[in-house]
Coordinates of C-alpha atoms and ligand atoms in Angstrom, one line a residue:
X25 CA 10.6 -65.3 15.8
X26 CA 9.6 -69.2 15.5
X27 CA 11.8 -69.4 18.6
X28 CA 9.4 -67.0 20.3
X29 CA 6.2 -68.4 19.5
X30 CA 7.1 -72.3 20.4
X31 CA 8.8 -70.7 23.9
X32 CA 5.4 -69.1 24.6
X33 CA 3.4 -72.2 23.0
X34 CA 5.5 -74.4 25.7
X35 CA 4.9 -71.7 28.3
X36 CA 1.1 -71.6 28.0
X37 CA -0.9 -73.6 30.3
X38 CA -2.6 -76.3 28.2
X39 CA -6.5 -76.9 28.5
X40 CA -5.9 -80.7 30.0
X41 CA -4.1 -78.9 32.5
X42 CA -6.2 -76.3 33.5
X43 CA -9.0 -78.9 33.3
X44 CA -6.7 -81.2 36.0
X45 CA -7.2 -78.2 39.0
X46 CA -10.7 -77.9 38.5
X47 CA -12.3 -81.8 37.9
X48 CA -11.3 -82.8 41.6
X49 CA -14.1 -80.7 42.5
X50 CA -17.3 -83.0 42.3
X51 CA -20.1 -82.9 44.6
X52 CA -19.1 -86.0 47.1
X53 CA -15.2 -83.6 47.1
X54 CA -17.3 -80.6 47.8
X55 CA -19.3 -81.9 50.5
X56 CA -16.2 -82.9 52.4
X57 CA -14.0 -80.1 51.4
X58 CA -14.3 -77.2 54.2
X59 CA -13.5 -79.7 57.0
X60 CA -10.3 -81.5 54.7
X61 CA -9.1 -78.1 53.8
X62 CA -10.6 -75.7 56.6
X63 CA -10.9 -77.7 59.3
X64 CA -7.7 -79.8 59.4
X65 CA -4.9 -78.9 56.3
X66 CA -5.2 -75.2 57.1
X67 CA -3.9 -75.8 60.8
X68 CA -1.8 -78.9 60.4
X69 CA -0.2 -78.8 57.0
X70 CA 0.0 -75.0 55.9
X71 CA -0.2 -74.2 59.6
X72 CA -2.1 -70.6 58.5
X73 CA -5.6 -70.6 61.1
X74 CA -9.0 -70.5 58.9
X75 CA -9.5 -67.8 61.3
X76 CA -6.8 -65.8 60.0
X77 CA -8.3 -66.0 56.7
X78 CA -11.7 -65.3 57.8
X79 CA -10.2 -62.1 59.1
X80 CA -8.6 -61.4 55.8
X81 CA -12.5 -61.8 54.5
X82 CA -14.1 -59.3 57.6
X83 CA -11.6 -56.8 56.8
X84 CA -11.8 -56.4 52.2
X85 CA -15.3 -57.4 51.7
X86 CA -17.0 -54.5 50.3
X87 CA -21.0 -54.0 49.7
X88 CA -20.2 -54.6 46.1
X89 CA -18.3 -57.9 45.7
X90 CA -16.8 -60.1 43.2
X91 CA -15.5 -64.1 44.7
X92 CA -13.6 -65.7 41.9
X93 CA -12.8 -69.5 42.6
X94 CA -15.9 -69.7 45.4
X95 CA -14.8 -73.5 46.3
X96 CA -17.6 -74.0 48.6
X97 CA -18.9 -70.6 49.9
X98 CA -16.9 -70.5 53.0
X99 CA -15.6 -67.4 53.3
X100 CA -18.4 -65.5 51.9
X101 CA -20.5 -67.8 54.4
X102 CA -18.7 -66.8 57.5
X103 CA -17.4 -63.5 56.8
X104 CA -20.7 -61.8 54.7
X105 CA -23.0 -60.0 56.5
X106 CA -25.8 -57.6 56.2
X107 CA -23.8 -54.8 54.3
X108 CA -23.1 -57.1 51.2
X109 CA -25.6 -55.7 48.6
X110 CA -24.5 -57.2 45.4
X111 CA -22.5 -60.6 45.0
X112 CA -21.2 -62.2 41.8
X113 CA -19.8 -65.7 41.9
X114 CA -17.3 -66.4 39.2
X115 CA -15.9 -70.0 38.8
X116 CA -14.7 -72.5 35.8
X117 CA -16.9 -75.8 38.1
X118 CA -20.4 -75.4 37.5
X119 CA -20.2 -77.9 41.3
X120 CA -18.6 -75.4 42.8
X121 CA -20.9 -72.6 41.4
X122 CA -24.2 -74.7 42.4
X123 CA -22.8 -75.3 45.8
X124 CA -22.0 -72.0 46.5
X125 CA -25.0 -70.6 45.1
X126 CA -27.1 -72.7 47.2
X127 CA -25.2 -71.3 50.7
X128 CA -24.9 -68.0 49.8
X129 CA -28.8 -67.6 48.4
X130 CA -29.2 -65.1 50.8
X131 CA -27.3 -62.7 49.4
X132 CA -28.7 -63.3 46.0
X133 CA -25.6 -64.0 44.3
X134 CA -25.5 -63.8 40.3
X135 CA -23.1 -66.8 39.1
X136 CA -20.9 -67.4 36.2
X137 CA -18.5 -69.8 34.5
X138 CA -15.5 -68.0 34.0
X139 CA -11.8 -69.5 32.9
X140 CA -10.4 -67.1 34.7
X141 CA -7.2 -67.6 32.9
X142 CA -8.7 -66.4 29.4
X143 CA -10.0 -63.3 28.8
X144 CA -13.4 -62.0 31.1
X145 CA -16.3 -61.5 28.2
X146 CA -18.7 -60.3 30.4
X147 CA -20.4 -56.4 30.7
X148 CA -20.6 -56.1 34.1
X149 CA -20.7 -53.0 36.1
X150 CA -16.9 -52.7 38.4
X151 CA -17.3 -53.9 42.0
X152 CA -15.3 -52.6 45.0
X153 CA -14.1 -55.9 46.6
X154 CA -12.5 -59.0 44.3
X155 CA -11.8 -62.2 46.6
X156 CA -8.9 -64.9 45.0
X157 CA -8.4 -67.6 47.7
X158 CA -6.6 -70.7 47.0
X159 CA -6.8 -70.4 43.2
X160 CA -3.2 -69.2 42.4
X161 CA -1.7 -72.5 44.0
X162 CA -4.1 -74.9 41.5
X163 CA -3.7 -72.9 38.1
X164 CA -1.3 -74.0 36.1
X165 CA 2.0 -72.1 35.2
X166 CA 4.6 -69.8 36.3
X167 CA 3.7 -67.0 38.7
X168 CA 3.9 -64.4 35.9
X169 CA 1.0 -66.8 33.3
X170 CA -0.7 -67.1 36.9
X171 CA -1.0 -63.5 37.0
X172 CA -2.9 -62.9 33.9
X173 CA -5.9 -63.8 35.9
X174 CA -5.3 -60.7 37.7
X175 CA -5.0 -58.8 34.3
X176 CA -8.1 -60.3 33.3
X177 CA -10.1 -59.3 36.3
X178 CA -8.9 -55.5 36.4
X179 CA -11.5 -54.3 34.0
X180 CA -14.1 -55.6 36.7
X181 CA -12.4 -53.5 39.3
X182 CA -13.0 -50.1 40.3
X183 CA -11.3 -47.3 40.7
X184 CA -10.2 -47.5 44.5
X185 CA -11.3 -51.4 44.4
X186 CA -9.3 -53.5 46.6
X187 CA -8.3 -57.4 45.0
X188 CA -7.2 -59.3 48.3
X189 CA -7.1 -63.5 49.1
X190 CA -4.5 -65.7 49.9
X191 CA -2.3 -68.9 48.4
X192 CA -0.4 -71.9 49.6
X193 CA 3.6 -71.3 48.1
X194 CA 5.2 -74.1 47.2
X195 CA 8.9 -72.5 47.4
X196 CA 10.7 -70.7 50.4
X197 CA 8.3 -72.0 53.1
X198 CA 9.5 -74.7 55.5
X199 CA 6.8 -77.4 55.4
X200 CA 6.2 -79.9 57.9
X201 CA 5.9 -83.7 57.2
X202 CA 2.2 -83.4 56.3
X203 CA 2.2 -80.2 53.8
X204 CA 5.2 -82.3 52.3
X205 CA 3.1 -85.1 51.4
X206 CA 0.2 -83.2 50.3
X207 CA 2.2 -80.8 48.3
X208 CA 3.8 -84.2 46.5
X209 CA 0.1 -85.6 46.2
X210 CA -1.7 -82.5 44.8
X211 CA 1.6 -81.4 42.7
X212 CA 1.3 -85.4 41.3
X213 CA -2.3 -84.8 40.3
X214 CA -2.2 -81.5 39.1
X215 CA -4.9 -80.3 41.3
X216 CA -1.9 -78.2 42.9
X217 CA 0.5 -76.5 40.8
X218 CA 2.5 -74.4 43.3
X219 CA 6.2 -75.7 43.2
X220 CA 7.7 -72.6 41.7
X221 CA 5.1 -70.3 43.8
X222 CA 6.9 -68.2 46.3
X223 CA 6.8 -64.6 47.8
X224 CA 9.0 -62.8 45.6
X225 CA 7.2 -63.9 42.5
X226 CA 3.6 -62.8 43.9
X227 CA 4.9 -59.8 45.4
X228 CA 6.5 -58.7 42.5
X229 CA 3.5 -59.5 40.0
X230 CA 1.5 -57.6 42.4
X231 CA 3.6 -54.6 42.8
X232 CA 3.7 -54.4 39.2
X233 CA 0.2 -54.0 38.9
X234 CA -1.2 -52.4 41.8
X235 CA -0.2 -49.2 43.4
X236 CA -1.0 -50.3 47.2
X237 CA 0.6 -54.1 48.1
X238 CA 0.7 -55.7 51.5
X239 CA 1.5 -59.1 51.6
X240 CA 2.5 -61.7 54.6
X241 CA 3.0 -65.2 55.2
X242 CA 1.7 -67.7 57.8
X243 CA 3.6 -71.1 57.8
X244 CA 3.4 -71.7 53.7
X245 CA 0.6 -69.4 53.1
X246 CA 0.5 -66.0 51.9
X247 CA -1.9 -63.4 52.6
X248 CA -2.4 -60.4 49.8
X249 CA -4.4 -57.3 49.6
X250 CA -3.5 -55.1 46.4
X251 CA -5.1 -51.5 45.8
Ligands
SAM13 C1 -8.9 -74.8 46.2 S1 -10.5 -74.2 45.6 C2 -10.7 -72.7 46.6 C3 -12.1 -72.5 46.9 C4 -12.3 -71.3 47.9 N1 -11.9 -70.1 47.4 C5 -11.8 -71.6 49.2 O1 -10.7 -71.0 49.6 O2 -12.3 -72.4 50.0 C6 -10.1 -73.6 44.0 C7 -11.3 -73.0 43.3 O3 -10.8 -72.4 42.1 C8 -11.6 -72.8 41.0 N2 -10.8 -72.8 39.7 C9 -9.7 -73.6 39.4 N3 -9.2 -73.3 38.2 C10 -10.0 -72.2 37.7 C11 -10.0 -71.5 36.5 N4 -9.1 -71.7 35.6 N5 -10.9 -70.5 36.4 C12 -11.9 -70.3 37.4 N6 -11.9 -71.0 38.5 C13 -11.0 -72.0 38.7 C14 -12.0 -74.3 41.4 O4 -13.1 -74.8 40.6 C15 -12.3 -74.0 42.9 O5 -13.6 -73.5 43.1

Protein backbone atom coordinates (compact mmCIF):
# COMPACT_ATOMS: atom_id res chain seq x y z
CA UNK A 1 0.00 0.00 0.00
CA UNK A 2 2.79 2.72 0.96
CA UNK A 3 4.48 1.25 -2.19
CA UNK A 4 1.38 2.33 -4.19
CA UNK A 5 0.97 5.70 -3.00
CA UNK A 6 4.80 6.89 -3.36
CA UNK A 7 4.74 5.01 -7.07
CA UNK A 8 1.77 7.29 -7.95
CA UNK A 9 3.26 10.33 -5.75
CA UNK A 10 6.46 9.89 -8.16
CA UNK A 11 4.22 9.32 -11.20
CA UNK A 12 2.19 12.63 -10.78
CA UNK A 13 3.22 15.49 -12.64
CA UNK A 14 4.42 18.07 -10.06
CA UNK A 15 2.99 21.78 -10.19
CA UNK A 16 6.78 23.30 -11.04
CA UNK A 17 6.43 21.08 -13.85
CA UNK A 18 3.29 21.74 -15.22
CA UNK A 19 4.10 25.47 -14.52
CA UNK A 20 7.58 24.87 -16.83
CA UNK A 21 5.18 24.17 -20.27
CA UNK A 22 3.07 27.02 -19.75
CA UNK A 23 5.51 30.29 -18.44
CA UNK A 24 7.39 30.25 -21.98
CA UNK A 25 4.29 31.77 -23.07
CA UNK A 26 4.60 35.61 -22.45
CA UNK A 27 3.41 38.22 -24.59
CA UNK A 28 6.93 39.18 -26.65
CA UNK A 29 6.77 34.62 -27.11
CA UNK A 30 3.26 35.09 -28.20
CA UNK A 31 3.74 37.69 -30.61
CA UNK A 32 6.35 35.75 -32.44
CA UNK A 33 4.90 32.37 -31.95
CA UNK A 34 2.63 31.43 -35.21
CA UNK A 35 5.55 32.35 -37.57
CA UNK A 36 8.39 30.20 -35.13
CA UNK A 37 5.92 27.37 -34.86
CA UNK A 38 3.53 27.75 -37.97
CA UNK A 39 5.42 29.37 -40.20
CA UNK A 40 8.81 27.62 -40.11
CA UNK A 41 9.02 24.37 -37.26
CA UNK A 42 5.82 22.92 -38.65
CA UNK A 43 7.46 22.49 -42.31
CA UNK A 44 11.11 22.14 -41.41
CA UNK A 45 11.37 20.38 -38.09
CA UNK A 46 8.08 18.17 -37.65
CA UNK A 47 7.84 18.41 -41.49
CA UNK A 48 3.66 18.20 -40.94
CA UNK A 49 2.20 21.46 -43.35
CA UNK A 50 0.16 24.09 -41.07
CA UNK A 51 -2.09 23.52 -43.90
CA UNK A 52 -2.63 20.01 -43.04
CA UNK A 53 -3.63 21.10 -39.65
CA UNK A 54 -5.75 23.81 -40.80
CA UNK A 55 -7.68 21.07 -42.64
CA UNK A 56 -7.81 19.03 -39.59
CA UNK A 57 -9.64 22.43 -38.07
CA UNK A 58 -12.15 22.93 -41.46
CA UNK A 59 -13.18 19.39 -41.17
CA UNK A 60 -14.20 18.87 -36.78
CA UNK A 61 -15.13 22.43 -35.95
CA UNK A 62 -18.65 22.27 -35.04
CA UNK A 63 -21.14 25.50 -34.36
CA UNK A 64 -20.66 24.65 -30.71
CA UNK A 65 -17.01 24.57 -29.87
CA UNK A 66 -14.68 24.07 -27.11
CA UNK A 67 -10.42 25.10 -28.01
CA UNK A 68 -8.41 23.97 -24.96
CA UNK A 69 -4.62 25.15 -25.06
CA UNK A 70 -5.68 28.26 -27.72
CA UNK A 71 -1.80 29.23 -27.98
CA UNK A 72 -2.44 32.16 -30.12
CA UNK A 73 -5.80 31.75 -31.89
CA UNK A 74 -4.49 30.33 -35.07
CA UNK A 75 -6.56 27.74 -35.91
CA UNK A 76 -9.68 29.05 -34.69
CA UNK A 77 -8.49 32.28 -36.72
CA UNK A 78 -8.01 30.54 -40.06
CA UNK A 79 -10.30 27.71 -39.96
CA UNK A 80 -13.67 29.60 -38.04
CA UNK A 81 -16.08 30.83 -40.07
CA UNK A 82 -19.65 32.03 -40.02
CA UNK A 83 -21.30 28.70 -38.75
CA UNK A 84 -19.38 28.93 -35.32
CA UNK A 85 -22.16 30.12 -32.83
CA UNK A 86 -20.74 29.56 -29.54
CA UNK A 87 -16.83 29.42 -28.64
CA UNK A 88 -15.22 28.84 -25.24
CA UNK A 89 -11.53 29.28 -24.79
CA UNK A 90 -10.03 27.13 -22.06
CA UNK A 91 -6.30 27.67 -21.14
CA UNK A 92 -3.91 27.59 -17.87
CA UNK A 93 -1.89 31.26 -19.45
CA UNK A 94 -4.08 34.09 -18.89
CA UNK A 95 -1.31 35.53 -22.21
CA UNK A 96 -2.55 33.09 -24.09
CA UNK A 97 -6.21 33.52 -23.17
CA UNK A 98 -5.90 37.55 -23.70
CA UNK A 99 -4.33 37.03 -27.03
CA UNK A 100 -6.64 34.74 -28.28
CA UNK A 101 -9.53 36.50 -26.97
CA UNK A 102 -8.50 39.57 -28.71
CA UNK A 103 -8.25 37.63 -32.37
CA UNK A 104 -11.11 35.67 -32.08
CA UNK A 105 -13.57 38.74 -30.65
CA UNK A 106 -15.59 38.09 -33.41
CA UNK A 107 -16.92 35.08 -32.44
CA UNK A 108 -17.50 36.25 -28.99
CA UNK A 109 -15.56 33.73 -27.25
CA UNK A 110 -16.18 33.11 -23.36
CA UNK A 111 -12.59 32.43 -21.79
CA UNK A 112 -11.40 30.47 -18.88
CA UNK A 113 -8.36 29.37 -16.85
CA UNK A 114 -8.38 25.84 -16.71
CA UNK A 115 -5.45 23.23 -15.59
CA UNK A 116 -6.53 21.06 -17.73
CA UNK A 117 -4.70 18.33 -16.00
CA UNK A 118 -7.01 18.68 -12.72
CA UNK A 119 -10.38 18.23 -12.59
CA UNK A 120 -12.85 20.78 -14.93
CA UNK A 121 -15.15 22.72 -12.06
CA UNK A 122 -17.03 24.43 -14.38
CA UNK A 123 -21.25 24.06 -15.25
CA UNK A 124 -21.09 24.44 -18.68
CA UNK A 125 -23.56 23.20 -21.17
CA UNK A 126 -21.68 20.08 -23.52
CA UNK A 127 -20.40 21.40 -26.96
CA UNK A 128 -20.12 19.33 -30.19
CA UNK A 129 -16.45 20.04 -31.25
CA UNK A 130 -13.33 19.91 -28.47
CA UNK A 131 -9.90 21.14 -30.21
CA UNK A 132 -6.37 19.80 -28.36
CA UNK A 133 -3.47 20.93 -30.60
CA UNK A 134 0.04 20.89 -29.44
CA UNK A 135 -0.88 20.47 -25.70
CA UNK A 136 -0.16 16.72 -25.19
CA UNK A 137 3.61 17.22 -26.30
CA UNK A 138 4.16 20.18 -23.37
CA UNK A 139 2.20 18.51 -20.37
CA UNK A 140 4.10 16.70 -18.26
CA UNK A 141 3.97 12.83 -17.81
CA UNK A 142 3.45 9.56 -19.31
CA UNK A 143 0.91 9.24 -22.11
CA UNK A 144 -1.58 7.52 -19.81
CA UNK A 145 -1.27 10.94 -16.73
CA UNK A 146 -1.47 12.93 -20.19
CA UNK A 147 -4.59 11.39 -20.92
CA UNK A 148 -6.52 12.40 -17.88
CA UNK A 149 -6.97 15.69 -19.57
CA UNK A 150 -9.11 13.82 -21.91
CA UNK A 151 -11.02 12.25 -18.92
CA UNK A 152 -11.38 15.61 -17.53
CA UNK A 153 -12.88 17.19 -20.58
CA UNK A 154 -15.53 14.31 -21.34
CA UNK A 155 -18.16 15.71 -19.18
CA UNK A 156 -17.95 18.83 -21.50
CA UNK A 157 -18.62 16.59 -24.51
CA UNK A 158 -21.75 15.60 -26.02
CA UNK A 159 -23.17 12.79 -26.87
CA UNK A 160 -22.00 12.38 -30.67
CA UNK A 161 -19.18 15.19 -29.82
CA UNK A 162 -16.10 14.75 -31.74
CA UNK A 163 -12.51 15.55 -29.60
CA UNK A 164 -9.87 16.00 -32.57
CA UNK A 165 -6.14 17.94 -32.60
CA UNK A 166 -2.87 16.94 -33.11
CA UNK A 167 0.79 16.44 -31.23
CA UNK A 168 4.43 16.38 -32.00
CA UNK A 169 5.74 12.45 -30.74
CA UNK A 170 8.88 12.34 -29.41
CA UNK A 171 9.39 8.34 -29.96
CA UNK A 172 9.07 6.23 -33.24
CA UNK A 173 9.32 9.20 -35.68
CA UNK A 174 12.55 9.77 -37.63
CA UNK A 175 13.56 13.41 -36.99
CA UNK A 176 15.66 15.46 -39.06
CA UNK A 177 18.67 17.50 -37.73
CA UNK A 178 16.44 20.40 -36.73
CA UNK A 179 13.43 18.62 -34.84
CA UNK A 180 16.46 16.89 -33.14
CA UNK A 181 17.79 19.99 -31.66
CA UNK A 182 14.54 21.41 -30.86
CA UNK A 183 13.20 18.33 -29.28
CA UNK A 184 16.67 18.42 -27.06
CA UNK A 185 15.98 22.24 -26.36
CA UNK A 186 12.24 22.13 -25.44
CA UNK A 187 12.73 18.54 -23.66
CA UNK A 188 15.82 20.56 -21.59
CA UNK A 189 13.41 23.34 -20.62
CA UNK A 190 10.43 21.47 -19.98
CA UNK A 191 8.34 23.43 -22.32
CA UNK A 192 8.24 20.05 -24.32
CA UNK A 193 7.78 16.84 -22.53
CA UNK A 194 7.24 14.42 -25.41
CA UNK A 195 10.22 11.81 -25.23
CA UNK A 196 8.07 8.81 -24.35
CA UNK A 197 5.07 10.19 -26.64
CA UNK A 198 4.49 7.86 -29.54
CA UNK A 199 1.52 6.37 -31.58
CA UNK A 200 0.85 3.36 -29.77
CA UNK A 201 0.46 5.07 -26.46
CA UNK A 202 -2.08 7.87 -27.92
CA UNK A 203 -3.75 5.43 -29.99
CA UNK A 204 -4.26 3.14 -27.30
CA UNK A 205 -5.45 5.90 -24.62
CA UNK A 206 -7.80 6.92 -27.29
CA UNK A 207 -9.23 3.75 -28.17
CA UNK A 208 -9.84 3.16 -24.72
CA UNK A 209 -11.95 5.90 -24.34
CA UNK A 210 -13.69 6.69 -27.49
CA UNK A 211 -15.65 4.43 -29.60
CA UNK A 212 -14.64 6.03 -33.07
CA UNK A 213 -10.44 6.65 -33.45
CA UNK A 214 -8.63 7.69 -36.48
CA UNK A 215 -5.34 8.65 -36.13
CA UNK A 216 -2.22 9.35 -38.63
CA UNK A 217 1.13 10.69 -38.66
CA UNK A 218 2.93 13.33 -40.80
CA UNK A 219 6.79 13.39 -40.28
CA UNK A 220 6.68 13.43 -36.13
CA UNK A 221 3.32 14.65 -35.86
CA UNK A 222 0.13 12.93 -35.25
CA UNK A 223 -3.22 13.78 -36.25
CA UNK A 224 -6.39 12.43 -34.00
CA UNK A 225 -10.02 12.66 -34.19
CA UNK A 226 -11.90 10.51 -31.43
CA UNK A 227 -15.88 10.01 -31.38
C1 LIG B 1 2.22 24.76 -27.87
S1 LIG B 1 0.89 25.78 -27.35
C2 LIG B 1 -0.35 25.32 -28.55
C3 LIG B 1 -1.24 26.46 -28.90
C4 LIG B 1 -2.24 26.22 -30.02
N1 LIG B 1 -3.13 25.14 -29.75
C5 LIG B 1 -1.52 25.99 -31.31
O1 LIG B 1 -1.46 24.84 -31.76
O2 LIG B 1 -1.02 26.95 -31.88
C6 LIG B 1 0.32 24.96 -25.88
C7 LIG B 1 -0.86 25.65 -25.21
O3 LIG B 1 -1.31 24.82 -24.13
C8 LIG B 1 -1.43 25.60 -22.95
N2 LIG B 1 -1.21 24.73 -21.77
C9 LIG B 1 -0.04 24.15 -21.38
N3 LIG B 1 -0.22 23.43 -20.26
C10 LIG B 1 -1.55 23.55 -19.93
C11 LIG B 1 -2.35 23.05 -18.87
N4 LIG B 1 -1.85 22.26 -17.91
N5 LIG B 1 -3.67 23.38 -18.84
C12 LIG B 1 -4.20 24.20 -19.81
N6 LIG B 1 -3.48 24.69 -20.84
C13 LIG B 1 -2.18 24.38 -20.91
C14 LIG B 1 -0.38 26.70 -23.12
O4 LIG B 1 -0.59 27.79 -22.27
C15 LIG B 1 -0.51 27.00 -24.61
O5 LIG B 1 -1.56 27.89 -24.86
Amino acid sequence: MAEELTRRAEDAPDEAAIARAHAVYTPFMLSIYDVLVHGISNHLAWRCPTRRLVGLYRAGLSANHLEVGVGTGFFLDRAGGAQLKRLVLFDINRNCLERAGRRLARFRPSLYEVNLLAPIKLDLAPFASVGLTYVLHCLPGKMSEKLKVVDHLRPLMGKRAVLFGATILGRGIAPNRAARALLDLYNAKGVFNNREDDMASLSDGLRQRFDEVEIEREGCVALFRAA
